[in-house]
Coordinates of C-alpha atoms in Angstrom, one line a residue:
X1 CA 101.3 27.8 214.0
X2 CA 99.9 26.6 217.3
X3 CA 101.7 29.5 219.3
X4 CA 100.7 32.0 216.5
X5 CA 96.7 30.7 217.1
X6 CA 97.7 31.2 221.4
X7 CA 98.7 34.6 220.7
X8 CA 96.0 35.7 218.1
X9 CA 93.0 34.3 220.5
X10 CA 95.0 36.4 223.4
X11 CA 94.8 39.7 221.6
X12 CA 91.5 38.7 220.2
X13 CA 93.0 39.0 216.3
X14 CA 91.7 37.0 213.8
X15 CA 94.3 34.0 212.7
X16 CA 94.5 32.7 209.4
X17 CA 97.1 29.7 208.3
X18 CA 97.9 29.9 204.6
X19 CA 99.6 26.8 203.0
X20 CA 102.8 28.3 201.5
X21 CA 104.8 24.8 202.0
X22 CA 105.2 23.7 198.0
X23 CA 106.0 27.4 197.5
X24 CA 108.8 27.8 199.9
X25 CA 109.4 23.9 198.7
X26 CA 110.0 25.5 195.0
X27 CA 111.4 28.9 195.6
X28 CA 113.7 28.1 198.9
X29 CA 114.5 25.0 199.9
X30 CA 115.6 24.1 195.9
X31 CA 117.2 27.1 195.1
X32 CA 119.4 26.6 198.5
X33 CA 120.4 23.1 197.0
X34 CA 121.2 23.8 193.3
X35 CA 123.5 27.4 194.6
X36 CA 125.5 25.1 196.4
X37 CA 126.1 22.5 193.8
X38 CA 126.9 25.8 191.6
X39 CA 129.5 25.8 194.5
X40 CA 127.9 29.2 196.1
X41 CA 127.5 30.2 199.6
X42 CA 123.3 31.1 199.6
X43 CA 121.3 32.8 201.9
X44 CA 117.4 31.6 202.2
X45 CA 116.5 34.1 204.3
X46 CA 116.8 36.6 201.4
X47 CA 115.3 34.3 199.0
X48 CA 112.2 33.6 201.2
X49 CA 111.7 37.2 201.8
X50 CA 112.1 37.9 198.2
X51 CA 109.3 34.8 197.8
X52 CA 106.8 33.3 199.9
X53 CA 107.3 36.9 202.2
X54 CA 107.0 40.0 200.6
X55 CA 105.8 38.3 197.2
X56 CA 103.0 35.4 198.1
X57 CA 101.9 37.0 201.2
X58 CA 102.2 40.3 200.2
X59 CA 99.5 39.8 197.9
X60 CA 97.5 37.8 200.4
X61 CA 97.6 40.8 202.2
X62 CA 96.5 42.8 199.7
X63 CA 93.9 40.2 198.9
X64 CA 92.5 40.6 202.5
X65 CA 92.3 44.0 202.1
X66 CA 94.7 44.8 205.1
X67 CA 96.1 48.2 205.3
X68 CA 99.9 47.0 206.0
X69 CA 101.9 44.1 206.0
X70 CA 103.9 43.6 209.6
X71 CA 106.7 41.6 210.6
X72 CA 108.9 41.1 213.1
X73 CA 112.3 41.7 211.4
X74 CA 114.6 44.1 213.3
X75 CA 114.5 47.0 210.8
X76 CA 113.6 50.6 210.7
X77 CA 111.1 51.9 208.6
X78 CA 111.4 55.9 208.1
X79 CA 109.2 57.8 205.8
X80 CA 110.4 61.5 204.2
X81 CA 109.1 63.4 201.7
X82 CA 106.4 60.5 201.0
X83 CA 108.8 58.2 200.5
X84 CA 109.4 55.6 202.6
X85 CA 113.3 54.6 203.7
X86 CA 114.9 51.2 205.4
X87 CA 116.9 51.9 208.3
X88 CA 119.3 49.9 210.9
X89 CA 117.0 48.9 213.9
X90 CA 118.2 50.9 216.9
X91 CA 119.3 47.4 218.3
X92 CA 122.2 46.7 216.0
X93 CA 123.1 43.3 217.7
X94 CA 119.9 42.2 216.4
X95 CA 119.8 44.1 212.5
X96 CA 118.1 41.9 209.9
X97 CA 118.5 44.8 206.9
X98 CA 121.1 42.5 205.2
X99 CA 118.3 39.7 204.6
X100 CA 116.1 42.6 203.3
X101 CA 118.3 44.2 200.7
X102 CA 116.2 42.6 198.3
X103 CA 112.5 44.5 199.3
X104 CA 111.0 46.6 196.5
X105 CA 110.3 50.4 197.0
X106 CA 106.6 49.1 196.3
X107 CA 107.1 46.7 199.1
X108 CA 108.7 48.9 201.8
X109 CA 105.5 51.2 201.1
X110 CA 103.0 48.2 202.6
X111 CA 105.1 46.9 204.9
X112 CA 105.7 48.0 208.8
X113 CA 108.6 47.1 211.1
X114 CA 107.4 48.1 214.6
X115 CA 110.0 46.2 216.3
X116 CA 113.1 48.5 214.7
X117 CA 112.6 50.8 217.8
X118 CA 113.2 47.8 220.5
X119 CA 115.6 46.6 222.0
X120 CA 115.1 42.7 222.3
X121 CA 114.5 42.4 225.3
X122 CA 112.2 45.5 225.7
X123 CA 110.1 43.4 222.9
X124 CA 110.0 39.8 225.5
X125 CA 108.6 42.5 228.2
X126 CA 105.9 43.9 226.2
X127 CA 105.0 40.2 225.6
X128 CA 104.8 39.5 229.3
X129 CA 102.7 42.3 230.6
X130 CA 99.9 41.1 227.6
X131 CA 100.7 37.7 229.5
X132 CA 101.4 35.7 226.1
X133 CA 103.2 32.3 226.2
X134 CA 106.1 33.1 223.6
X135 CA 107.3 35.8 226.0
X136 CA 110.4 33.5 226.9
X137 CA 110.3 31.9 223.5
X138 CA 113.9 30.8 222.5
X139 CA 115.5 32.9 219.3
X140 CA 115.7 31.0 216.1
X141 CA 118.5 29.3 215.4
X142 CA 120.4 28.8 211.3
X143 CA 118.3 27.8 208.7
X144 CA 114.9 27.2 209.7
X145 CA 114.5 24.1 207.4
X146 CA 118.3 23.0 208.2
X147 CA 118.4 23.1 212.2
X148 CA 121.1 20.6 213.0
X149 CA 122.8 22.6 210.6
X150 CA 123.9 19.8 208.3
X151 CA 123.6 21.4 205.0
X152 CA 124.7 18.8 202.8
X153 CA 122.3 16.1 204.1
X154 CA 119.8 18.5 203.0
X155 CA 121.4 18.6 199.2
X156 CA 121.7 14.7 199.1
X157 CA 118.1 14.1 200.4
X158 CA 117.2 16.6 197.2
X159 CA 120.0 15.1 194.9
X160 CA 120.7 12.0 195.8
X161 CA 124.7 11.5 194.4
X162 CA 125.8 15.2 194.7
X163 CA 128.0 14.3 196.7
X164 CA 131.1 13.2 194.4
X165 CA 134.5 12.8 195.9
X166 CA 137.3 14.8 194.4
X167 CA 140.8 16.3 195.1
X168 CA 141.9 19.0 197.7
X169 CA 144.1 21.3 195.5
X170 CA 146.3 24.1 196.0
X171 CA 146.8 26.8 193.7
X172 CA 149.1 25.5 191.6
X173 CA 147.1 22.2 191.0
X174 CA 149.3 20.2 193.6
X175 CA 146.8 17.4 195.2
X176 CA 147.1 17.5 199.0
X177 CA 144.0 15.2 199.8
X178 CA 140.6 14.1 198.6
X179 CA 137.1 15.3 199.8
X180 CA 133.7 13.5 199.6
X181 CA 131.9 16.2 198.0
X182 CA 132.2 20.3 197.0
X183 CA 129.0 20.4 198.6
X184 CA 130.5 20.3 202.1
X185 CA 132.8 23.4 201.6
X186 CA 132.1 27.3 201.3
X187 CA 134.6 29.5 200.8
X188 CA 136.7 30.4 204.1
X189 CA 136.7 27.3 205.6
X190 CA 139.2 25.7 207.6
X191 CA 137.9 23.0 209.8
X192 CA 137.5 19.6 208.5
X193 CA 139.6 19.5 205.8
X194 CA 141.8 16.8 206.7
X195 CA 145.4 18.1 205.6
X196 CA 148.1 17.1 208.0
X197 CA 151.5 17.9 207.5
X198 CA 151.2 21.5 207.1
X199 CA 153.1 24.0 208.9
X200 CA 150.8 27.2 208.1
X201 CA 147.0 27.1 208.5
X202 CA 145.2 26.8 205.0
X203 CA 141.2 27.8 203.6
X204 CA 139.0 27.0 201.3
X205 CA 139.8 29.8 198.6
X206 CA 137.6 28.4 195.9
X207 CA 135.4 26.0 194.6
X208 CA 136.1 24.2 191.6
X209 CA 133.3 22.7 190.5
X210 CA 133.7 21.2 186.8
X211 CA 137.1 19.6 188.0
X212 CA 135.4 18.6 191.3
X213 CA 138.2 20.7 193.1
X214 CA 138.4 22.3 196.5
X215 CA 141.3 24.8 195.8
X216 CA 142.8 26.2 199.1
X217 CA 145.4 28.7 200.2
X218 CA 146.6 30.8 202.6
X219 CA 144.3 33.2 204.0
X220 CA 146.4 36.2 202.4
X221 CA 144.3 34.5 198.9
X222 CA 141.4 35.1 200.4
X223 CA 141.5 38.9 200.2
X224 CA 139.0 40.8 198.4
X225 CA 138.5 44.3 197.4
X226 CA 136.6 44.6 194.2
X227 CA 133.2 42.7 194.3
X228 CA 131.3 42.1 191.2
X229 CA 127.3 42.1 191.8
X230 CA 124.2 40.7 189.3
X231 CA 120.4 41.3 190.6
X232 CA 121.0 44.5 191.7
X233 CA 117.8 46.2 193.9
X234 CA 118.1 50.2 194.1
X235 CA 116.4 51.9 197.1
X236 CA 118.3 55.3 196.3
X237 CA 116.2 58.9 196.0
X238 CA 117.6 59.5 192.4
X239 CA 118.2 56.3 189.7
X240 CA 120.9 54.0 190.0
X241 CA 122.9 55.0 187.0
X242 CA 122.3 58.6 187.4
X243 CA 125.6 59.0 189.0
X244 CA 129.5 56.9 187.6
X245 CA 129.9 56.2 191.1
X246 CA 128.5 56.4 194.9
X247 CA 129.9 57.0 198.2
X248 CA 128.7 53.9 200.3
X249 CA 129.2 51.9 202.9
X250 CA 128.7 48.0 201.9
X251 CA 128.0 44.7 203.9
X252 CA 129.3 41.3 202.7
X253 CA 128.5 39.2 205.4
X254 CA 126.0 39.3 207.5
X255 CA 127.7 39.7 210.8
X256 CA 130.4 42.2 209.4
X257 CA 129.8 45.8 209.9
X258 CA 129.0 47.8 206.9
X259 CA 132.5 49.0 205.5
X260 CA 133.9 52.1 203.7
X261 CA 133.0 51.6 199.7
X262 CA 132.8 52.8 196.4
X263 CA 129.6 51.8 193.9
X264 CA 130.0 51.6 190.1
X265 CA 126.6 50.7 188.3
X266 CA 127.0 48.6 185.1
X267 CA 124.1 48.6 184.0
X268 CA 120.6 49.1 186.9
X269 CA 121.0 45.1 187.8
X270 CA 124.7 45.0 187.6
X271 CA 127.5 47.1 189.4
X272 CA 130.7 46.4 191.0
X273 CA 131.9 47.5 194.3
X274 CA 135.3 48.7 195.6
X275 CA 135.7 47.7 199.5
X276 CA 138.5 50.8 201.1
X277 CA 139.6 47.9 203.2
X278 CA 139.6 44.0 201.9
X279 CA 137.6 42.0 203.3
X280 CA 137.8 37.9 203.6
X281 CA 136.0 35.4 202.6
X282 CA 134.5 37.2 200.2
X283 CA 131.9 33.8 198.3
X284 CA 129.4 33.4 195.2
X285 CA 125.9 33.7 196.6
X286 CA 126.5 35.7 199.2
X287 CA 125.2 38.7 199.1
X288 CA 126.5 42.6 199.1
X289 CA 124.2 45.0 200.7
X290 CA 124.7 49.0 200.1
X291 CA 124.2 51.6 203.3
X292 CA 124.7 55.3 203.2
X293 CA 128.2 56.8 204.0
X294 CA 127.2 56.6 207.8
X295 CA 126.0 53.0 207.4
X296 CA 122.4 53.8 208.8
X297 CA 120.1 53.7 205.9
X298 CA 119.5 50.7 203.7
X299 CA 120.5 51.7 200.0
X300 CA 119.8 48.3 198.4
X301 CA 122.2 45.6 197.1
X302 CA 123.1 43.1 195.1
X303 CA 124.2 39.3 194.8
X304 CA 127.7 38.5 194.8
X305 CA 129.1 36.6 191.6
X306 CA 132.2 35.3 190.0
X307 CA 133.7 37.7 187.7

């Protein structure tokens, strides 16, 4: 707040601090906690932008009267034909369009991205020729309410005894050790899981959460090709179920590159999705974000959920 006040009286903006902390309390924080007791891997980032962003303070904005609403996400805004169309920032290394799958036609019409032209560190320059004090501002870091990155202290805090101990299973049921909670697993892992004995590496292949079981395999299991998606949000030029299928490229982790894919609507909040190549790791809550063939303009996306 206090370097957002710096900067404001630098540039001689007006600064205004709204209270958004029970909000983000409510639609954030809690939501994180009850997807992972569902056994899910969430993303808040896509939540609060869905939320207290480009919800609560879009209409602030409005409220105010101001003609756009800016942020500093690395995306490209592109407008054709009156319409306006996300893009990948020209600095990939630093894209944020998977955490904005989730903005509304409506939305993308207000908002401005002025940063998807910049390269990071053309941005930090900028900042030190107008002399302001977050020039050399360290990046953010994780989860902005989780920064020693200890998720499952964060659960417990909000549900004191989530935490239940149960068995490490394979996938034929055979007990090969005990955990202290599902809440300290996502799907993928290997790390901590306290099996010795074995002569192949194993994962966390799924999360069992009415038996209280952390199945794991061998990585082969966790393959996947065919994704099945609910919530789905449509930023296409013609309707969603227009077509039986789309050419696509699709996203299922952040830090992945968008991937050869096919789109099948169900219905216009539910589709599946055919990954070309499988793809690992593959978990509940994640989410699955649609490009164009090329993999340069934002299509939508949907969240990820067990069949």
């Amino acid at each position: 707040i206090y370097d957002a006040k710096r900067v404001s009286e630098k540039l001689e903006i007006d600064h205004y601090v709204l209270n958004y902390e029970s909000k983000f309390k409510n639609e954030v924080i809690e939501k994180f906690a009850d997807s992972y007791l569902r056994g899910e891997t969430p993303i808040p980032c896509v939540n609060c932008n869905q939320t207290v962003k480009f919800r609560d303070l879009f209409e602030s904005a409005k409220n105010l009267n101001a003609d756009a609403l800016i942020t500093g996400h690395y995306v490209k805004k592109i407008i054709n034909n009156n319409i306006s169309k996300m893009y990948r920032p020209k600095d990939l290394n630093r894209d944020q369009t998977y955490f904005l799958f989730a903005t509304t036609q409506e939305q993308l019409n207000y908002l401005h991205f002025p940063l998807g032209d910049l390269p990071k560190e053309e941005t930090r320059n900028i900042a030190k020729k107008l002399n302001l004090e977050v020039a050399d501002k360290p990046d953010s870091q994780d989860i902005c309410f989780v920064p020693d990155g200890n998720y499952a202290a964060v659960i417990e805090k909000l549900h004191p005894g989530s935490a239940q101990p149960g068995d490490i299973v394979d996938q034929s049921g055979k007990v090969l050790g005990t955990h202290e909670g599902i809440i300290h697993y996502t799907i993928g892992q290997r790390r901590g899981l306290g099996i010795g004995g074995l002569t192949d590496p194993i994962y966390v292949v799924r999360l069992d959460i009415e038996n209280r079981h952390v199945v794991v395999g061998p990585k082969e299991m966790l393959a996947t090709r065919h994704v099945r998606l609910k919530e789905v949000n449509w930023l296409g030029d013609k309707p969603l179920t227009d077509q039986a299928e789309w050419s696509i490229a699709a996203k299922v982790r952040s830090t992945r590159p968008p991937r050869d894919a096919v789109l099948r609507p169900l219905s216009e909040t539910e589709a599946v999705v055919e990954l070309m190549m499988a793809e690992e790791g593959v978990a509940p809550g994640q989410a699955c974000v649609f490009y164009d063939p090329d993999g340069s303009r934002v299509l939508g996306g949907g969240w990820i959920t067990r069949d």
